[in-house]
Amino acid sequence: IDTIKAYEDLFIVRFGDAIKFEYCIDPSLLDISVPPLIIQPLVENATIHGIGNMENGGVIRISLDRDGDVIRVGVQDNGVGMSEETRQKILKCQSFDSDKVGHMTGIGIYNVVQRLRLFFSCEDVIDVESAPGQGTKVILKIPC
């Protein structure tokens, strides 16, 4: 979370108040063990692909909560959203056709998912909620 707040500081310097960061963090979960720099690529994706073309009003929400025996780390934006095809490619860790999606390669999210799977010896580590024009929420599922 501290790394994300430092990343936010860079965006404030660069974009002023055009992008807003919001946090909904359960402080009792701040001591969970996750691989370093696991959330930052998701925030970067939200800023570049989600709200990157918005002139103002972009919001990134970072959440940390517990749902039963899973700790959920959420990164949500109010940007352009994504197609169901793209959402499924992310969930299945499939590569992206760069001719169709511009500079998007999927390597950042792929690395996050693979690192979490290795770190926790668990396949079910991510969920993605999105639709065109509706923004995107990526949820990392950390086993307790």
PDB file of N, CA and C in Angstrom, residues 43-138:
ATOM      1  N   VAL A  43      -2.425  -1.114 -10.655  1.00  0.00           N
ATOM      2  CA  VAL A  43      -2.698   0.323 -10.600  1.00  0.00           C
ATOM      3  C   VAL A  43      -2.205   0.986 -11.883  1.00  0.00           C
ATOM      4  N   GLU A  44      -1.042   0.565 -12.346  1.00  0.00           N
ATOM      5  CA  GLU A  44      -0.516   1.110 -13.601  1.00  0.00           C
ATOM      6  C   GLU A  44      -1.456   0.797 -14.762  1.00  0.00           C
ATOM      7  N   ASN A  45      -1.960  -0.436 -14.839  1.00  0.00           N
ATOM      8  CA  ASN A  45      -2.921  -0.788 -15.890  1.00  0.00           C
ATOM      9  C   ASN A  45      -4.165   0.081 -15.803  1.00  0.00           C
ATOM     10  N   ALA A  46      -4.663   0.309 -14.580  1.00  0.00           N
ATOM     11  CA  ALA A  46      -5.865   1.130 -14.406  1.00  0.00           C
ATOM     12  C   ALA A  46      -5.628   2.553 -14.878  1.00  0.00           C
ATOM     13  N   THR A  47      -4.446   3.086 -14.595  1.00  0.00           N
ATOM     14  CA  THR A  47      -4.167   4.465 -15.005  1.00  0.00           C
ATOM     15  C   THR A  47      -3.930   4.577 -16.506  1.00  0.00           C
ATOM     16  N   ILE A  48      -3.275   3.599 -17.102  1.00  0.00           N
ATOM     17  CA  ILE A  48      -2.969   3.672 -18.537  1.00  0.00           C
ATOM     18  C   ILE A  48      -4.159   3.238 -19.387  1.00  0.00           C
ATOM     19  N   HIS A  49      -4.657   2.033 -19.139  1.00  0.00           N
ATOM     20  CA  HIS A  49      -5.702   1.454 -19.993  1.00  0.00           C
ATOM     21  C   HIS A  49      -7.111   1.859 -19.570  1.00  0.00           C
ATOM     22  N   GLY A  50      -7.317   2.089 -18.275  1.00  0.00           N
ATOM     23  CA  GLY A  50      -8.651   2.410 -17.781  1.00  0.00           C
ATOM     24  C   GLY A  50      -9.011   3.867 -17.931  1.00  0.00           C
ATOM     25  N   ILE A  51      -8.227   4.729 -17.295  1.00  0.00           N
ATOM     26  CA  ILE A  51      -8.571   6.150 -17.269  1.00  0.00           C
ATOM     27  C   ILE A  51      -7.576   7.021 -18.033  1.00  0.00           C
ATOM     28  N   GLY A  52      -6.665   6.393 -18.759  1.00  0.00           N
ATOM     29  CA  GLY A  52      -5.592   7.121 -19.444  1.00  0.00           C
ATOM     30  C   GLY A  52      -6.046   8.180 -20.413  1.00  0.00           C
ATOM     31  N   ASN A  53      -7.191   8.013 -21.042  1.00  0.00           N
ATOM     32  CA  ASN A  53      -7.660   9.000 -22.018  1.00  0.00           C
ATOM     33  C   ASN A  53      -8.670   9.988 -21.447  1.00  0.00           C
ATOM     34  N   MET A  54      -8.958   9.876 -20.154  1.00  0.00           N
ATOM     35  CA  MET A  54      -9.884  10.818 -19.524  1.00  0.00           C
ATOM     36  C   MET A  54      -9.133  12.109 -19.202  1.00  0.00           C
ATOM     37  N   GLU A  55      -9.724  13.243 -19.532  1.00  0.00           N
ATOM     38  CA  GLU A  55      -9.064  14.517 -19.232  1.00  0.00           C
ATOM     39  C   GLU A  55      -9.162  14.859 -17.756  1.00  0.00           C
ATOM     40  N   ASN A  56     -10.243  14.461 -17.123  1.00  0.00           N
ATOM     41  CA  ASN A  56     -10.376  14.617 -15.675  1.00  0.00           C
ATOM     42  C   ASN A  56     -11.471  13.685 -15.176  1.00  0.00           C
ATOM     43  N   GLY A  57     -11.565  13.556 -13.882  1.00  0.00           N
ATOM     44  CA  GLY A  57     -12.592  12.708 -13.286  1.00  0.00           C
ATOM     45  C   GLY A  57     -12.204  11.248 -13.150  1.00  0.00           C
ATOM     46  N   GLY A  58     -10.940  10.909 -13.452  1.00  0.00           N
ATOM     47  CA  GLY A  58     -10.495   9.535 -13.298  1.00  0.00           C
ATOM     48  C   GLY A  58     -10.330   9.176 -11.832  1.00  0.00           C
ATOM     49  N   VAL A  59     -10.853   8.014 -11.444  1.00  0.00           N
ATOM     50  CA  VAL A  59     -10.763   7.566 -10.057  1.00  0.00           C
ATOM     51  C   VAL A  59     -10.201   6.150 -10.026  1.00  0.00           C
ATOM     52  N   ILE A  60      -9.220   5.959  -9.157  1.00  0.00           N
ATOM     53  CA  ILE A  60      -8.650   4.639  -8.883  1.00  0.00           C
ATOM     54  C   ILE A  60      -8.973   4.331  -7.424  1.00  0.00           C
ATOM     55  N   ARG A  61      -9.629   3.190  -7.194  1.00  0.00           N
ATOM     56  CA  ARG A  61      -9.972   2.773  -5.827  1.00  0.00           C
ATOM     57  C   ARG A  61      -9.166   1.535  -5.462  1.00  0.00           C
ATOM     58  N   ILE A  62      -8.487   1.610  -4.341  1.00  0.00           N
ATOM     59  CA  ILE A  62      -7.710   0.488  -3.824  1.00  0.00           C
ATOM     60  C   ILE A  62      -8.439  -0.009  -2.584  1.00  0.00           C
ATOM     61  N   SER A  63      -8.736  -1.307  -2.555  1.00  0.00           N
ATOM     62  CA  SER A  63      -9.431  -1.855  -1.389  1.00  0.00           C
ATOM     63  C   SER A  63      -8.702  -3.083  -0.872  1.00  0.00           C
ATOM     64  N   LEU A  64      -8.867  -3.318   0.402  1.00  0.00           N
ATOM     65  CA  LEU A  64      -8.288  -4.478   1.069  1.00  0.00           C
ATOM     66  C   LEU A  64      -9.282  -4.929   2.117  1.00  0.00           C
ATOM     67  N   ASP A  65      -9.859  -6.138   1.896  1.00  0.00           N
ATOM     68  CA  ASP A  65     -10.836  -6.657   2.852  1.00  0.00           C
ATOM     69  C   ASP A  65     -10.775  -8.176   2.900  1.00  0.00           C
ATOM     70  N   ARG A  66     -11.507  -8.733   3.821  1.00  0.00           N
ATOM     71  CA  ARG A  66     -11.548 -10.184   3.987  1.00  0.00           C
ATOM     72  C   ARG A  66     -12.930 -10.688   3.591  1.00  0.00           C
ATOM     73  N   ASP A  67     -12.941 -11.810   2.871  1.00  0.00           N
ATOM     74  CA  ASP A  67     -14.181 -12.490   2.496  1.00  0.00           C
ATOM     75  C   ASP A  67     -13.996 -13.961   2.864  1.00  0.00           C
ATOM     76  N   GLY A  68     -14.404 -14.326   4.071  1.00  0.00           N
ATOM     77  CA  GLY A  68     -14.210 -15.692   4.547  1.00  0.00           C
ATOM     78  C   GLY A  68     -12.736 -15.987   4.754  1.00  0.00           C
ATOM     79  N   ASP A  69     -12.244 -17.000   4.055  1.00  0.00           N
ATOM     80  CA  ASP A  69     -10.835 -17.371   4.204  1.00  0.00           C
ATOM     81  C   ASP A  69      -9.959 -16.787   3.097  1.00  0.00           C
ATOM     82  N   VAL A  70     -10.440 -15.715   2.465  1.00  0.00           N
ATOM     83  CA  VAL A  70      -9.695 -15.053   1.389  1.00  0.00           C
ATOM     84  C   VAL A  70      -9.577 -13.563   1.699  1.00  0.00           C
ATOM     85  N   ILE A  71      -8.375 -13.050   1.512  1.00  0.00           N
ATOM     86  CA  ILE A  71      -8.168 -11.602   1.585  1.00  0.00           C
ATOM     87  C   ILE A  71      -8.229 -11.077   0.161  1.00  0.00           C
ATOM     88  N   ARG A  72      -9.057 -10.058  -0.039  1.00  0.00           N
ATOM     89  CA  ARG A  72      -9.283  -9.513  -1.379  1.00  0.00           C
ATOM     90  C   ARG A  72      -8.598  -8.155  -1.502  1.00  0.00           C
ATOM     91  N   VAL A  73      -7.732  -8.053  -2.509  1.00  0.00           N
ATOM     92  CA  VAL A  73      -7.068  -6.793  -2.834  1.00  0.00           C
ATOM     93  C   VAL A  73      -7.696  -6.317  -4.141  1.00  0.00           C
ATOM     94  N   GLY A  74      -8.385  -5.192  -4.087  1.00  0.00           N
ATOM     95  CA  GLY A  74      -9.086  -4.690  -5.262  1.00  0.00           C
ATOM     96  C   GLY A  74      -8.444  -3.438  -5.830  1.00  0.00           C
ATOM     97  N   VAL A  75      -8.373  -3.381  -7.151  1.00  0.00           N
ATOM     98  CA  VAL A  75      -7.942  -2.175  -7.860  1.00  0.00           C
ATOM     99  C   VAL A  75      -9.035  -1.896  -8.887  1.00  0.00           C
ATOM    100  N   GLN A  76      -9.724  -0.781  -8.703  1.00  0.00           N
ATOM    101  CA  GLN A  76     -10.881  -0.455  -9.532  1.00  0.00           C
ATOM    102  C   GLN A  76     -10.705   0.917 -10.159  1.00  0.00           C
ATOM    103  N   ASP A  77     -11.155   1.035 -11.411  1.00  0.00           N
ATOM    104  CA  ASP A  77     -11.145   2.345 -12.068  1.00  0.00           C
ATOM    105  C   ASP A  77     -12.523   2.627 -12.645  1.00  0.00           C
ATOM    106  N   ASN A  78     -12.779   3.876 -12.939  1.00  0.00           N
ATOM    107  CA  ASN A  78     -14.051   4.275 -13.543  1.00  0.00           C
ATOM    108  C   ASN A  78     -13.867   4.610 -15.019  1.00  0.00           C
ATOM    109  N   GLY A  79     -12.953   3.891 -15.656  1.00  0.00           N
ATOM    110  CA  GLY A  79     -12.583   4.187 -17.041  1.00  0.00           C
ATOM    111  C   GLY A  79     -13.391   3.466 -18.088  1.00  0.00           C
ATOM    112  N   VAL A  80     -12.717   3.129 -19.191  1.00  0.00           N
ATOM    113  CA  VAL A  80     -13.375   2.636 -20.395  1.00  0.00           C
ATOM    114  C   VAL A  80     -13.864   1.199 -20.298  1.00  0.00           C
ATOM    115  N   GLY A  81     -13.364   0.442 -19.334  1.00  0.00           N
ATOM    116  CA  GLY A  81     -13.759  -0.966 -19.235  1.00  0.00           C
ATOM    117  C   GLY A  81     -13.103  -1.793 -20.324  1.00  0.00           C
ATOM    118  N   MET A  82     -13.548  -3.038 -20.432  1.00  0.00           N
ATOM    119  CA  MET A  82     -12.970  -3.940 -21.431  1.00  0.00           C
ATOM    120  C   MET A  82     -14.031  -4.902 -21.924  1.00  0.00           C
ATOM    121  N   SER A  83     -13.744  -5.509 -23.049  1.00  0.00           N
ATOM    122  CA  SER A  83     -14.661  -6.484 -23.624  1.00  0.00           C
ATOM    123  C   SER A  83     -14.608  -7.782 -22.826  1.00  0.00           C
ATOM    124  N   GLU A  84     -15.619  -8.601 -23.002  1.00  0.00           N
ATOM    125  CA  GLU A  84     -15.637  -9.913 -22.355  1.00  0.00           C
ATOM    126  C   GLU A  84     -14.485 -10.773 -22.869  1.00  0.00           C
ATOM    127  N   GLU A  85     -14.138 -10.629 -24.133  1.00  0.00           N
ATOM    128  CA  GLU A  85     -13.016 -11.386 -24.701  1.00  0.00           C
ATOM    129  C   GLU A  85     -11.711 -11.042 -23.982  1.00  0.00           C
ATOM    130  N   THR A  86     -11.464  -9.767 -23.766  1.00  0.00           N
ATOM    131  CA  THR A  86     -10.251  -9.339 -23.064  1.00  0.00           C
ATOM    132  C   THR A  86     -10.280  -9.819 -21.621  1.00  0.00           C
ATOM    133  N   ARG A  87     -11.430  -9.693 -20.970  1.00  0.00           N
ATOM    134  CA  ARG A  87     -11.573 -10.154 -19.580  1.00  0.00           C
ATOM    135  C   ARG A  87     -11.242 -11.638 -19.468  1.00  0.00           C
ATOM    136  N   GLN A  88     -11.744 -12.430 -20.400  1.00  0.00           N
ATOM    137  CA  GLN A  88     -11.481 -13.875 -20.378  1.00  0.00           C
ATOM    138  C   GLN A  88     -10.006 -14.177 -20.628  1.00  0.00           C
ATOM    139  N   LYS A  89      -9.364 -13.424 -21.511  1.00  0.00           N
ATOM    140  CA  LYS A  89      -7.935 -13.631 -21.760  1.00  0.00           C
ATOM    141  C   LYS A  89      -7.126 -13.378 -20.494  1.00  0.00           C
ATOM    142  N   ILE A  90      -7.512 -12.354 -19.744  1.00  0.00           N
ATOM    143  CA  ILE A  90      -6.822 -12.067 -18.486  1.00  0.00           C
ATOM    144  C   ILE A  90      -7.025 -13.219 -17.502  1.00  0.00           C
ATOM    145  N   LEU A  91      -8.250 -13.667 -17.361  1.00  0.00           N
ATOM    146  CA  LEU A  91      -8.546 -14.738 -16.411  1.00  0.00           C
ATOM    147  C   LEU A  91      -7.842 -16.044 -16.771  1.00  0.00           C
ATOM    148  N   LYS A  92      -7.655 -16.272 -18.073  1.00  0.00           N
ATOM    149  CA  LYS A  92      -7.015 -17.515 -18.544  1.00  0.00           C
ATOM    150  C   LYS A  92      -5.514 -17.348 -18.793  1.00  0.00           C
ATOM    151  N   CYS A  93      -4.989 -16.158 -18.507  1.00  0.00           N
ATOM    152  CA  CYS A  93      -3.559 -15.843 -18.740  1.00  0.00           C
ATOM    153  C   CYS A  93      -3.160 -16.117 -20.181  1.00  0.00           C
ATOM    154  N   GLN A  94      -3.996 -15.692 -21.118  1.00  0.00           N
ATOM    155  CA  GLN A  94      -3.681 -15.837 -22.532  1.00  0.00           C
ATOM    156  C   GLN A  94      -3.007 -14.577 -23.040  1.00  0.00           C
ATOM    157  N   SER A  95      -2.235 -14.722 -24.118  1.00  0.00           N
ATOM    158  CA  SER A  95      -1.555 -13.567 -24.683  1.00  0.00           C
ATOM    159  C   SER A  95      -2.544 -12.706 -25.465  1.00  0.00           C
ATOM    160  N   PHE A  96      -2.149 -11.456 -25.672  1.00  0.00           N
ATOM    161  CA  PHE A  96      -2.975 -10.498 -26.401  1.00  0.00           C
ATOM    162  C   PHE A  96      -2.414 -10.308 -27.795  1.00  0.00           C
ATOM    163  N   ASP A  97      -3.296 -10.082 -28.752  1.00  0.00           N
ATOM    164  CA  ASP A  97      -2.894  -9.759 -30.116  1.00  0.00           C
ATOM    165  C   ASP A  97      -2.630  -8.251 -30.155  1.00  0.00           C
ATOM    166  N   SER A  98      -1.368  -7.871 -30.189  1.00  0.00           N
ATOM    167  CA  SER A  98      -1.020  -6.453 -30.090  1.00  0.00           C
ATOM    168  C   SER A  98      -1.560  -5.624 -31.251  1.00  0.00           C
ATOM    169  N   ASP A  99      -1.847  -6.240 -32.405  1.00  0.00           N
ATOM    170  CA  ASP A  99      -2.409  -5.481 -33.518  1.00  0.00           C
ATOM    171  C   ASP A  99      -3.817  -4.991 -33.201  1.00  0.00           C
ATOM    172  N   LYS A 100      -4.544  -5.736 -32.367  1.00  0.00           N
ATOM    173  CA  LYS A 100      -5.924  -5.374 -32.062  1.00  0.00           C
ATOM    174  C   LYS A 100      -6.053  -4.432 -30.877  1.00  0.00           C
ATOM    175  N   VAL A 101      -5.117  -4.468 -29.941  1.00  0.00           N
ATOM    176  CA  VAL A 101      -5.281  -3.690 -28.722  1.00  0.00           C
ATOM    177  C   VAL A 101      -4.171  -2.666 -28.508  1.00  0.00           C
ATOM    178  N   GLY A 102      -3.483  -2.275 -29.534  1.00  0.00           N
ATOM    179  CA  GLY A 102      -2.462  -1.242 -29.412  1.00  0.00           C
ATOM    180  C   GLY A 102      -1.265  -1.705 -28.629  1.00  0.00           C
ATOM    181  N   HIS A 103      -0.865  -0.929 -27.608  1.00  0.00           N
ATOM    182  CA  HIS A 103       0.343  -1.220 -26.841  1.00  0.00           C
ATOM    183  C   HIS A 103       0.103  -2.212 -25.708  1.00  0.00           C
ATOM    184  N   MET A 104      -1.070  -2.765 -25.621  1.00  0.00           N
ATOM    185  CA  MET A 104      -1.386  -3.697 -24.538  1.00  0.00           C
ATOM    186  C   MET A 104      -0.831  -5.082 -24.850  1.00  0.00           C
ATOM    187  N   THR A 105       0.012  -5.585 -23.972  1.00  0.00           N
ATOM    188  CA  THR A 105       0.592  -6.913 -24.182  1.00  0.00           C
ATOM    189  C   THR A 105       0.074  -7.932 -23.183  1.00  0.00           C
ATOM    190  N   GLY A 106      -0.383  -7.474 -22.022  1.00  0.00           N
ATOM    191  CA  GLY A 106      -0.870  -8.381 -20.998  1.00  0.00           C
ATOM    192  C   GLY A 106       0.229  -8.961 -20.125  1.00  0.00           C
ATOM    193  N   ILE A 107       1.477  -8.578 -20.362  1.00  0.00           N
ATOM    194  CA  ILE A 107       2.587  -9.169 -19.616  1.00  0.00           C
ATOM    195  C   ILE A 107       2.542  -8.799 -18.133  1.00  0.00           C
ATOM    196  N   GLY A 108       2.110  -7.587 -17.802  1.00  0.00           N
ATOM    197  CA  GLY A 108       2.051  -7.163 -16.401  1.00  0.00           C
ATOM    198  C   GLY A 108       1.072  -7.996 -15.599  1.00  0.00           C
ATOM    199  N   ILE A 109      -0.148  -8.121 -16.095  1.00  0.00           N
ATOM    200  CA  ILE A 109      -1.163  -8.897 -15.380  1.00  0.00           C
ATOM    201  C   ILE A 109      -0.810 -10.379 -15.382  1.00  0.00           C
ATOM    202  N   TYR A 110      -0.226 -10.863 -16.473  1.00  0.00           N
ATOM    203  CA  TYR A 110       0.216 -12.256 -16.544  1.00  0.00           C
ATOM    204  C   TYR A 110       1.244 -12.534 -15.446  1.00  0.00           C
ATOM    205  N   ASN A 111       2.219 -11.639 -15.299  1.00  0.00           N
ATOM    206  CA  ASN A 111       3.240 -11.823 -14.278  1.00  0.00           C
ATOM    207  C   ASN A 111       2.655 -11.790 -12.871  1.00  0.00           C
ATOM    208  N   VAL A 112       1.711 -10.896 -12.623  1.00  0.00           N
ATOM    209  CA  VAL A 112       1.070 -10.822 -11.312  1.00  0.00           C
ATOM    210  C   VAL A 112       0.380 -12.145 -10.999  1.00  0.00           C
ATOM    211  N   VAL A 113      -0.418 -12.642 -11.929  1.00  0.00           N
ATOM    212  CA  VAL A 113      -1.165 -13.877 -11.706  1.00  0.00           C
ATOM    213  C   VAL A 113      -0.217 -15.062 -11.489  1.00  0.00           C
ATOM    214  N   GLN A 114       0.793 -15.179 -12.336  1.00  0.00           N
ATOM    215  CA  GLN A 114       1.720 -16.311 -12.206  1.00  0.00           C
ATOM    216  C   GLN A 114       2.508 -16.248 -10.902  1.00  0.00           C
ATOM    217  N   ARG A 115       2.927 -15.069 -10.508  1.00  0.00           N
ATOM    218  CA  ARG A 115       3.667 -14.934  -9.248  1.00  0.00           C
ATOM    219  C   ARG A 115       2.795 -15.307  -8.061  1.00  0.00           C
ATOM    220  N   LEU A 116       1.531 -14.875  -8.070  1.00  0.00           N
ATOM    221  CA  LEU A 116       0.632 -15.228  -6.969  1.00  0.00           C
ATOM    222  C   LEU A 116       0.363 -16.730  -6.932  1.00  0.00           C
ATOM    223  N   ARG A 117       0.168 -17.326  -8.096  1.00  0.00           N
ATOM    224  CA  ARG A 117      -0.063 -18.769  -8.150  1.00  0.00           C
ATOM    225  C   ARG A 117       1.126 -19.536  -7.572  1.00  0.00           C
ATOM    226  N   LEU A 118       2.317 -19.123  -7.903  1.00  0.00           N
ATOM    227  CA  LEU A 118       3.512 -19.782  -7.371  1.00  0.00           C
ATOM    228  C   LEU A 118       3.680 -19.522  -5.873  1.00  0.00           C
ATOM    229  N   PHE A 119       3.481 -18.288  -5.474  1.00  0.00           N
ATOM    230  CA  PHE A 119       3.690 -17.891  -4.088  1.00  0.00           C
ATOM    231  C   PHE A 119       2.734 -18.620  -3.141  1.00  0.00           C
ATOM    232  N   PHE A 120       1.461 -18.761  -3.549  1.00  0.00           N
ATOM    233  CA  PHE A 120       0.447 -19.345  -2.683  1.00  0.00           C
ATOM    234  C   PHE A 120       0.074 -20.779  -3.051  1.00  0.00           C
ATOM    235  N   SER A 121       0.679 -21.327  -4.109  1.00  0.00           N
ATOM    236  CA  SER A 121       0.347 -22.692  -4.571  1.00  0.00           C
ATOM    237  C   SER A 121      -1.163 -22.848  -4.743  1.00  0.00           C
ATOM    238  N   CYS A 122      -1.744 -21.883  -5.449  1.00  0.00           N
ATOM    239  CA  CYS A 122      -3.195 -21.832  -5.635  1.00  0.00           C
ATOM    240  C   CYS A 122      -3.479 -21.241  -7.013  1.00  0.00           C
ATOM    241  N   GLU A 123      -4.409 -21.829  -7.752  1.00  0.00           N
ATOM    242  CA  GLU A 123      -4.750 -21.336  -9.090  1.00  0.00           C
ATOM    243  C   GLU A 123      -5.734 -20.169  -9.071  1.00  0.00           C
ATOM    244  N   ASP A 124      -6.661 -20.157  -8.118  1.00  0.00           N
ATOM    245  CA  ASP A 124      -7.738 -19.168  -8.090  1.00  0.00           C
ATOM    246  C   ASP A 124      -7.293 -17.923  -7.340  1.00  0.00           C
ATOM    247  N   VAL A 125      -6.534 -17.051  -8.019  1.00  0.00           N
ATOM    248  CA  VAL A 125      -5.959 -15.887  -7.359  1.00  0.00           C
ATOM    249  C   VAL A 125      -6.450 -14.554  -7.931  1.00  0.00           C
ATOM    250  N   ILE A 126      -7.311 -14.584  -8.949  1.00  0.00           N
ATOM    251  CA  ILE A 126      -7.730 -13.324  -9.574  1.00  0.00           C
ATOM    252  C   ILE A 126      -9.168 -13.416 -10.052  1.00  0.00           C
ATOM    253  N   ASP A 127      -9.823 -12.277 -10.012  1.00  0.00           N
ATOM    254  CA  ASP A 127     -11.126 -12.112 -10.632  1.00  0.00           C
ATOM    255  C   ASP A 127     -11.124 -10.744 -11.296  1.00  0.00           C
ATOM    256  N   VAL A 128     -11.868 -10.622 -12.376  1.00  0.00           N
ATOM    257  CA  VAL A 128     -11.946  -9.352 -13.100  1.00  0.00           C
ATOM    258  C   VAL A 128     -13.415  -9.070 -13.393  1.00  0.00           C
ATOM    259  N   GLU A 129     -13.859  -7.890 -12.978  1.00  0.00           N
ATOM    260  CA  GLU A 129     -15.208  -7.428 -13.279  1.00  0.00           C
ATOM    261  C   GLU A 129     -15.074  -6.223 -14.207  1.00  0.00           C
ATOM    262  N   SER A 130     -15.696  -6.289 -15.372  1.00  0.00           N
ATOM    263  CA  SER A 130     -15.577  -5.181 -16.314  1.00  0.00           C
ATOM    264  C   SER A 130     -16.584  -5.320 -17.432  1.00  0.00           C
ATOM    265  N   ALA A 131     -16.888  -4.204 -18.033  1.00  0.00           N
ATOM    266  CA  ALA A 131     -17.707  -4.152 -19.243  1.00  0.00           C
ATOM    267  C   ALA A 131     -17.364  -2.843 -19.942  1.00  0.00           C
ATOM    268  N   PRO A 132     -17.482  -2.808 -21.263  1.00  0.00           N
ATOM    269  CA  PRO A 132     -17.184  -1.562 -21.979  1.00  0.00           C
ATOM    270  C   PRO A 132     -17.978  -0.383 -21.410  1.00  0.00           C
ATOM    271  N   GLY A 133     -17.275   0.705 -21.131  1.00  0.00           N
ATOM    272  CA  GLY A 133     -17.901   1.908 -20.598  1.00  0.00           C
ATOM    273  C   GLY A 133     -18.221   1.852 -19.118  1.00  0.00           C
ATOM    274  N   GLN A 134     -17.908   0.761 -18.440  1.00  0.00           N
ATOM    275  CA  GLN A 134     -18.285   0.587 -17.038  1.00  0.00           C
ATOM    276  C   GLN A 134     -17.097   0.541 -16.080  1.00  0.00           C
ATOM    277  N   GLY A 135     -15.891   0.735 -16.565  1.00  0.00           N
ATOM    278  CA  GLY A 135     -14.725   0.635 -15.702  1.00  0.00           C
ATOM    279  C   GLY A 135     -14.332  -0.813 -15.477  1.00  0.00           C
ATOM    280  N   THR A 136     -13.314  -1.004 -14.669  1.00  0.00           N
ATOM    281  CA  THR A 136     -12.777  -2.340 -14.424  1.00  0.00           C
ATOM    282  C   THR A 136     -12.409  -2.467 -12.957  1.00  0.00           C
ATOM    283  N   LYS A 137     -12.644  -3.648 -12.402  1.00  0.00           N
ATOM    284  CA  LYS A 137     -12.183  -3.973 -11.054  1.00  0.00           C
ATOM    285  C   LYS A 137     -11.443  -5.292 -11.125  1.00  0.00           C
ATOM    286  N   VAL A 138     -10.171  -5.270 -10.741  1.00  0.00           N
ATOM    287  CA  VAL A 138      -9.352  -6.469 -10.663  1.00  0.00           C
ATOM    288  C   VAL A 138      -9.228  -6.809  -9.182  1.00  0.00           C
TER     289      VAL A 138
END
